[in-house]
CSV table of N, CA and C in Angstrom, one decimal:
chain,number,residue,atom,x,y,z
A,1,UNK,N,9.5,-14.3,67.4
A,1,UNK,CA,8.8,-13.0,66.9
A,1,UNK,C,8.2,-12.4,68.4
A,2,UNK,N,8.2,-11.1,68.2
A,2,UNK,CA,7.8,-10.1,69.4
A,2,UNK,C,6.4,-9.8,69.1
A,3,UNK,N,5.8,-9.2,70.0
A,3,UNK,CA,4.2,-8.7,69.8
A,3,UNK,C,4.2,-7.4,69.4
A,4,UNK,N,3.4,-7.0,68.7
A,4,UNK,CA,3.1,-5.7,68.4
A,4,UNK,C,2.1,-5.0,69.0
A,5,UNK,N,1.9,-3.5,69.4
A,5,UNK,CA,1.0,-3.0,69.8
A,5,UNK,C,-0.2,-2.7,68.6
A,6,UNK,N,-1.5,-2.8,69.0
A,6,UNK,CA,-2.5,-2.6,68.0
A,6,UNK,C,-2.6,-0.9,67.9
A,7,UNK,N,-2.6,-0.6,66.8
A,7,UNK,CA,-2.5,1.0,66.5
A,7,UNK,C,-4.1,1.2,66.3
A,8,UNK,N,-4.6,2.4,66.8
A,8,UNK,CA,-5.7,3.1,66.9
A,8,UNK,C,-6.2,3.1,65.2
A,9,UNK,N,-7.2,2.4,64.7
A,9,UNK,CA,-7.6,2.6,63.1
A,9,UNK,C,-8.0,4.0,63.1
A,10,UNK,N,-7.8,4.5,61.8
A,10,UNK,CA,-8.3,5.7,61.5
A,10,UNK,C,-9.9,5.5,61.2
A,11,UNK,N,-10.7,6.6,61.3
A,11,UNK,CA,-12.0,6.4,61.0
A,11,UNK,C,-12.4,5.9,59.7
A,12,UNK,N,-13.4,5.3,59.5
A,12,UNK,CA,-13.7,4.7,58.3
A,12,UNK,C,-14.0,5.7,57.2
A,13,UNK,N,-13.7,5.5,55.9
A,13,UNK,CA,-13.9,6.7,54.8
A,13,UNK,C,-15.5,7.1,54.9
A,14,UNK,N,-16.2,6.0,55.0
A,14,UNK,CA,-17.9,6.7,55.1
A,14,UNK,C,-17.9,7.6,56.1
A,15,UNK,N,-17.4,7.6,57.3
A,15,UNK,CA,-17.6,8.3,58.4
A,15,UNK,C,-17.0,9.6,58.1
A,16,UNK,N,-15.9,9.6,57.5
A,16,UNK,CA,-15.1,10.9,57.2
A,16,UNK,C,-16.0,11.5,56.1
A,17,UNK,N,-16.6,10.9,55.3
A,17,UNK,CA,-17.2,11.6,54.2
A,17,UNK,C,-18.8,12.0,54.9
A,18,UNK,N,-19.2,11.3,55.7
A,18,UNK,CA,-20.5,11.8,56.5
A,18,UNK,C,-20.1,13.3,56.9
A,19,UNK,N,-19.0,13.4,57.5
A,19,UNK,CA,-18.5,14.7,58.3
A,19,UNK,C,-18.4,15.8,57.3
A,20,UNK,N,-18.0,15.3,56.1
A,20,UNK,CA,-17.7,16.4,54.9
A,20,UNK,C,-19.2,16.7,54.3
A,21,UNK,N,-19.8,15.6,54.3
A,21,UNK,CA,-21.4,16.0,53.8
A,21,UNK,C,-22.0,17.0,54.9
A,22,UNK,N,-22.0,16.4,56.0
A,22,UNK,CA,-22.8,17.5,56.9
A,22,UNK,C,-22.3,18.8,56.9
A,23,UNK,N,-21.0,19.2,56.6
A,23,UNK,CA,-20.5,20.6,56.5
A,23,UNK,C,-21.2,21.0,55.1
A,24,UNK,N,-21.1,20.3,54.0
A,24,UNK,CA,-21.9,20.8,52.8
A,24,UNK,C,-23.3,20.9,53.1
A,25,UNK,N,-23.9,20.3,53.9
A,25,UNK,CA,-25.4,20.3,54.0
A,25,UNK,C,-25.5,21.7,54.7
A,26,UNK,N,-24.7,22.0,55.9
A,26,UNK,CA,-24.9,23.3,56.5
A,26,UNK,C,-24.5,24.5,55.8
A,27,UNK,N,-23.6,24.4,54.8
A,27,UNK,CA,-23.2,25.6,54.1
A,27,UNK,C,-23.8,25.9,52.6
A,28,UNK,N,-24.0,24.8,52.0
A,28,UNK,CA,-24.3,24.9,50.5
A,28,UNK,C,-25.7,24.8,50.3
A,29,UNK,N,-26.5,23.8,51.1
A,29,UNK,CA,-27.9,23.4,50.8
A,29,UNK,C,-28.8,24.1,51.7
A,30,UNK,N,-30.1,24.1,51.4
A,30,UNK,CA,-31.3,24.5,52.3
A,30,UNK,C,-32.2,23.7,52.3
A,31,UNK,N,-33.1,23.7,53.3
A,31,UNK,CA,-34.0,22.7,53.6
A,31,UNK,C,-35.0,22.4,52.5
A,32,UNK,N,-35.3,21.2,52.1
A,32,UNK,CA,-35.8,20.6,50.9
A,32,UNK,C,-35.3,20.9,49.5
A,33,UNK,N,-34.1,21.1,49.6
A,33,UNK,CA,-33.1,21.1,48.3
A,33,UNK,C,-32.8,19.7,47.9
A,34,UNK,N,-32.9,19.4,46.7
A,34,UNK,CA,-32.4,18.1,46.1
A,34,UNK,C,-30.9,17.9,45.9
A,35,UNK,N,-30.3,17.1,46.5
A,35,UNK,CA,-28.9,16.8,46.4
A,35,UNK,C,-28.7,16.3,44.9
A,36,UNK,N,-27.4,16.5,44.5
A,36,UNK,CA,-27.0,16.0,43.2
A,36,UNK,C,-27.1,14.5,43.2
A,37,UNK,N,-27.2,13.7,42.2
A,37,UNK,CA,-27.4,12.4,42.3
A,37,UNK,C,-26.0,11.6,42.8
A,38,UNK,N,-26.2,10.3,43.1
A,38,UNK,CA,-25.0,9.6,43.8
A,38,UNK,C,-23.7,9.8,42.9
A,39,UNK,N,-23.8,9.5,41.4
A,39,UNK,CA,-22.7,9.5,40.7
A,39,UNK,C,-22.0,10.9,40.8
A,40,UNK,N,-22.5,12.1,40.8
A,40,UNK,CA,-22.1,13.3,40.9
A,40,UNK,C,-21.5,13.6,42.2
A,41,UNK,N,-22.2,13.1,43.3
A,41,UNK,CA,-21.6,13.3,44.6
A,41,UNK,C,-20.3,12.5,44.9
A,42,UNK,N,-20.4,11.2,44.3
A,42,UNK,CA,-19.3,10.4,44.4
A,42,UNK,C,-18.0,11.1,43.6
A,43,UNK,N,-18.1,11.6,42.7
A,43,UNK,CA,-17.2,12.1,41.9
A,43,UNK,C,-16.6,13.4,42.6
A,44,UNK,N,-17.7,14.2,43.0
A,44,UNK,CA,-17.0,15.4,43.7
A,44,UNK,C,-16.4,15.2,44.8
A,45,UNK,N,-16.7,14.1,45.7
A,45,UNK,CA,-15.8,13.8,47.0
A,45,UNK,C,-14.7,12.9,46.6
A,46,UNK,N,-14.7,12.3,45.5
A,46,UNK,CA,-13.5,11.2,45.3
A,46,UNK,C,-13.7,10.2,46.0
A,47,UNK,N,-15.1,9.6,46.0
A,47,UNK,CA,-15.2,8.2,46.8
A,47,UNK,C,-16.0,7.3,46.0
A,48,UNK,N,-16.0,6.0,46.2
A,48,UNK,CA,-16.9,4.9,45.5
A,48,UNK,C,-18.3,5.2,45.8
A,49,UNK,N,-19.1,4.8,45.0
A,49,UNK,CA,-20.6,5.0,45.3
A,49,UNK,C,-21.0,4.2,46.7
A,50,UNK,N,-20.3,3.1,46.7
A,50,UNK,CA,-20.8,2.2,47.9
A,50,UNK,C,-20.4,3.1,49.2
A,51,UNK,N,-19.3,3.7,49.1
A,51,UNK,CA,-18.9,4.6,50.5
A,51,UNK,C,-19.9,5.9,50.5
A,52,UNK,N,-20.3,6.2,49.4
A,52,UNK,CA,-21.3,7.5,49.6
A,52,UNK,C,-22.4,7.0,50.1
A,53,UNK,N,-23.1,5.8,49.8
A,53,UNK,CA,-24.2,5.3,50.1
A,53,UNK,C,-24.3,5.2,51.5
A,54,UNK,N,-23.2,4.6,52.4
A,54,UNK,CA,-22.9,4.2,53.6
A,54,UNK,C,-23.2,5.8,54.3
A,55,UNK,N,-22.5,6.8,53.7
A,55,UNK,CA,-22.6,8.1,54.5
A,55,UNK,C,-24.0,8.7,54.3
A,56,UNK,N,-24.5,8.4,53.2
A,56,UNK,CA,-25.8,9.0,53.2
A,56,UNK,C,-27.0,8.2,54.0
A,57,UNK,N,-26.6,6.9,54.2
A,57,UNK,CA,-27.6,6.2,55.0
A,57,UNK,C,-27.5,6.6,56.3
A,58,UNK,N,-26.3,6.8,56.8
A,58,UNK,CA,-26.0,7.4,58.2
A,58,UNK,C,-26.8,8.8,58.4
A,59,UNK,N,-26.6,9.8,57.3
A,59,UNK,CA,-27.3,11.2,57.6
A,59,UNK,C,-28.7,10.8,57.6
A,60,UNK,N,-29.3,9.8,56.8
A,60,UNK,CA,-30.7,9.7,56.9
A,60,UNK,C,-31.2,9.1,58.3
A,61,UNK,N,-30.5,8.0,58.8
A,61,UNK,CA,-30.6,7.8,60.2
A,61,UNK,C,-30.7,8.8,61.0
A,62,UNK,N,-29.7,9.8,61.0
A,62,UNK,CA,-29.7,10.9,61.9
A,62,UNK,C,-30.8,12.0,61.7
A,63,UNK,N,-31.6,11.8,60.6
A,63,UNK,CA,-32.5,12.6,60.4
A,63,UNK,C,-32.1,14.0,59.5
A,64,UNK,N,-30.7,13.9,59.1
A,64,UNK,CA,-30.4,15.0,58.0
A,64,UNK,C,-30.9,15.0,56.7
A,65,UNK,N,-31.3,13.9,56.2
A,65,UNK,CA,-31.5,13.7,54.9
A,65,UNK,C,-33.0,12.9,54.8
A,66,UNK,N,-33.7,13.0,53.6
A,66,UNK,CA,-34.9,12.3,53.5
A,66,UNK,C,-34.5,11.7,52.0
A,67,UNK,N,-34.7,10.3,51.8
A,67,UNK,CA,-34.4,9.8,50.6
A,67,UNK,C,-35.7,9.2,50.2
A,68,UNK,N,-36.3,9.5,48.9
A,68,UNK,CA,-37.4,9.1,48.4
A,68,UNK,C,-37.2,8.6,46.9
A,69,UNK,N,-37.8,7.5,46.7
A,69,UNK,CA,-37.6,7.0,45.2
A,69,UNK,C,-38.4,7.8,44.4
A,70,UNK,N,-37.9,8.4,43.3
A,70,UNK,CA,-38.5,8.8,42.3
A,70,UNK,C,-38.3,10.5,42.5
A,71,UNK,N,-37.8,10.8,43.6
A,71,UNK,CA,-37.7,12.4,43.8
A,71,UNK,C,-36.2,12.6,44.2
A,72,UNK,N,-35.6,11.6,44.9
A,72,UNK,CA,-33.9,12.0,45.1
A,72,UNK,C,-33.8,12.1,46.7
A,73,UNK,N,-32.8,12.4,47.0
A,73,UNK,CA,-32.5,12.9,48.3
A,73,UNK,C,-32.3,14.3,48.5
A,74,UNK,N,-33.3,14.7,49.5
A,74,UNK,CA,-33.5,16.0,49.9
A,74,UNK,C,-33.0,16.3,51.5
A,75,UNK,N,-32.5,17.6,51.6
A,75,UNK,CA,-32.1,18.0,53.0
A,75,UNK,C,-33.5,18.0,53.7
A,76,UNK,N,-33.3,17.4,55.0
A,76,UNK,CA,-34.6,17.2,55.9
A,76,UNK,C,-34.7,18.6,56.7
A,77,UNK,N,-35.9,18.8,57.0
A,77,UNK,CA,-35.9,20.0,58.1
A,77,UNK,C,-35.5,19.6,59.4
A,78,UNK,N,-35.0,20.6,60.1
A,78,UNK,CA,-34.4,20.2,61.4
A,78,UNK,C,-35.6,19.7,62.3
A,79,UNK,N,-35.0,18.7,63.2
A,79,UNK,CA,-36.0,17.9,64.0
A,79,UNK,C,-36.2,18.9,65.4
A,80,UNK,N,-37.3,19.1,65.7
A,80,UNK,CA,-37.9,19.7,66.9
A,80,UNK,C,-37.3,19.0,68.1
A,81,UNK,N,-36.7,19.6,69.0
A,81,UNK,CA,-36.3,19.0,70.1
A,81,UNK,C,-36.8,19.6,71.4
A,82,UNK,N,-37.0,18.6,72.3
A,82,UNK,CA,-37.6,19.1,73.6
A,82,UNK,C,-36.4,19.2,74.6
A,83,UNK,N,-36.5,20.2,75.5
A,83,UNK,CA,-35.3,20.2,76.5
A,83,UNK,C,-35.6,19.2,77.6
A,84,UNK,N,-34.6,18.4,77.9
A,84,UNK,CA,-34.6,17.2,78.7
A,84,UNK,C,-33.8,17.7,80.2
A,85,UNK,N,-34.5,17.5,81.2
A,85,UNK,CA,-33.8,17.6,82.5
A,85,UNK,C,-32.8,16.7,83.0
A,86,UNK,N,-32.4,16.8,84.2
A,86,UNK,CA,-31.3,15.9,84.5
A,86,UNK,C,-32.0,14.4,84.4
A,87,UNK,N,-31.1,13.4,84.2
A,87,UNK,CA,-31.4,12.1,84.1
A,87,UNK,C,-32.0,11.6,85.4
A,88,UNK,N,-31.6,12.0,86.6
A,88,UNK,CA,-32.1,11.7,87.8
A,88,UNK,C,-32.3,12.7,88.5
A,89,UNK,N,-33.6,12.5,89.5
A,89,UNK,CA,-34.2,13.7,90.3
A,89,UNK,C,-33.1,14.1,91.4
A,90,UNK,N,-33.3,15.3,91.9
A,90,UNK,CA,-32.3,15.8,93.0
A,90,UNK,C,-32.9,15.3,94.1
A,91,UNK,N,-32.1,14.4,94.8
A,91,UNK,CA,-32.9,13.7,96.0
A,91,UNK,C,-32.1,14.3,97.3
A,92,UNK,N,-31.7,15.3,97.2
A,92,UNK,CA,-30.8,16.0,98.3
A,92,UNK,C,-31.8,16.5,99.3
A,93,UNK,N,-33.1,16.7,98.8
A,93,UNK,CA,-34.1,17.3,99.7
A,93,UNK,C,-35.1,16.1,100.1
A,94,UNK,N,-35.5,15.9,101.2
A,94,UNK,CA,-36.3,14.8,101.6
A,94,UNK,C,-37.8,15.0,101.3
A,95,UNK,N,-38.2,16.3,101.2
A,95,UNK,CA,-39.5,16.9,101.1
A,95,UNK,C,-39.8,16.9,99.5
A,96,UNK,N,-40.7,16.0,99.2
A,96,UNK,CA,-41.3,15.9,97.8
A,96,UNK,C,-42.4,16.4,97.7
A,97,UNK,N,-42.5,17.6,96.6
A,97,UNK,CA,-43.7,18.3,96.7
A,97,UNK,C,-43.7,18.8,95.1
A,98,UNK,N,-45.0,19.1,94.7
A,98,UNK,CA,-45.1,19.6,93.2
A,98,UNK,C,-45.9,20.8,93.4
A,99,UNK,N,-45.1,22.0,92.9
A,99,UNK,CA,-45.9,23.3,93.0
A,99,UNK,C,-46.9,23.5,91.9
A,100,UNK,N,-48.1,24.0,92.2
A,100,UNK,CA,-49.1,24.3,91.3
A,100,UNK,C,-49.9,23.1,90.9
A,101,UNK,N,-49.9,22.1,91.7
A,101,UNK,CA,-50.8,20.9,91.3
A,101,UNK,C,-52.1,20.9,92.2
A,102,UNK,N,-53.2,20.7,91.6
A,102,UNK,CA,-54.3,20.5,91.9
A,102,UNK,C,-55.1,19.4,91.6
A,103,UNK,N,-55.6,18.5,92.5
A,103,UNK,CA,-56.3,17.2,92.2
A,103,UNK,C,-57.7,17.6,91.9
A,104,UNK,N,-58.2,16.9,90.9
A,104,UNK,CA,-59.5,17.2,90.4
A,104,UNK,C,-60.1,15.7,90.1
A,105,UNK,N,-61.5,15.5,90.1
A,105,UNK,CA,-62.0,14.5,90.1
A,105,UNK,C,-62.1,14.0,88.4
A,106,UNK,N,-61.8,13.0,87.8
A,106,UNK,CA,-62.0,12.7,86.5
A,106,UNK,C,-63.5,12.8,86.1
A,107,UNK,N,-63.5,13.1,84.7
A,107,UNK,CA,-65.0,12.8,84.2
A,107,UNK,C,-65.4,11.4,84.6
A,108,UNK,N,-66.9,11.4,84.5
A,108,UNK,CA,-67.5,10.2,84.8
A,108,UNK,C,-67.1,8.8,84.1
A,109,UNK,N,-66.8,9.3,82.6
A,109,UNK,CA,-66.6,8.2,81.7
A,109,UNK,C,-65.3,7.7,82.1
A,110,UNK,N,-64.2,8.6,82.4
A,110,UNK,CA,-62.9,8.1,82.7
A,110,UNK,C,-62.9,7.3,83.9
A,111,UNK,N,-63.8,7.7,84.9
A,111,UNK,CA,-63.6,7.2,86.2
A,111,UNK,C,-64.3,5.7,86.2
A,112,UNK,N,-65.1,5.5,85.4
A,112,UNK,CA,-65.8,4.3,85.0
A,112,UNK,C,-64.6,3.3,84.4
A,113,UNK,N,-64.1,3.8,83.3
A,113,UNK,CA,-63.1,3.0,82.6
A,113,UNK,C,-61.9,2.6,83.6
A,114,UNK,N,-61.6,3.6,84.6
A,114,UNK,CA,-60.6,3.3,85.4
A,114,UNK,C,-60.8,2.4,86.6
A,115,UNK,N,-62.1,2.2,86.7
A,115,UNK,CA,-62.7,1.5,87.9
A,115,UNK,C,-62.7,2.2,89.2
A,116,UNK,N,-62.9,3.7,89.2
A,116,UNK,CA,-62.6,4.4,90.2
A,116,UNK,C,-64.0,4.9,91.0
A,117,UNK,N,-64.0,4.8,92.1
A,117,UNK,CA,-65.3,5.3,92.6
A,117,UNK,C,-65.5,6.8,92.5
A,118,UNK,N,-67.0,7.1,92.2
A,118,UNK,CA,-67.3,8.6,91.9
A,118,UNK,C,-66.6,9.6,92.9
A,119,UNK,N,-66.3,10.7,92.4
A,119,UNK,CA,-65.5,11.6,93.3
A,119,UNK,C,-64.2,11.4,93.8
């Protein structure tokens, strides 16, 4: 018997469904809107409810959905992100300095807690 090459596996069904659900969230639903129940969504996308649950769980982990018992699954508001600079500082210049920095003495209570000398 000869050896066979392993073929790359296609993406899992739930992952493909997550992509389709993301597209639907972006085009058909607004923030705070309640999604149809699992049975209706599974029928709409032609998947098993277990597959749908996996996709919904991934979207919840990503912050796209909020699932609350007794309310249902709602579209989550977008997360507010902060711009992040480069992972490593630019070390090409040996002169380290900070612009606009002024050192001031901490308040007396903070100085006591940090065991700093006054002033």
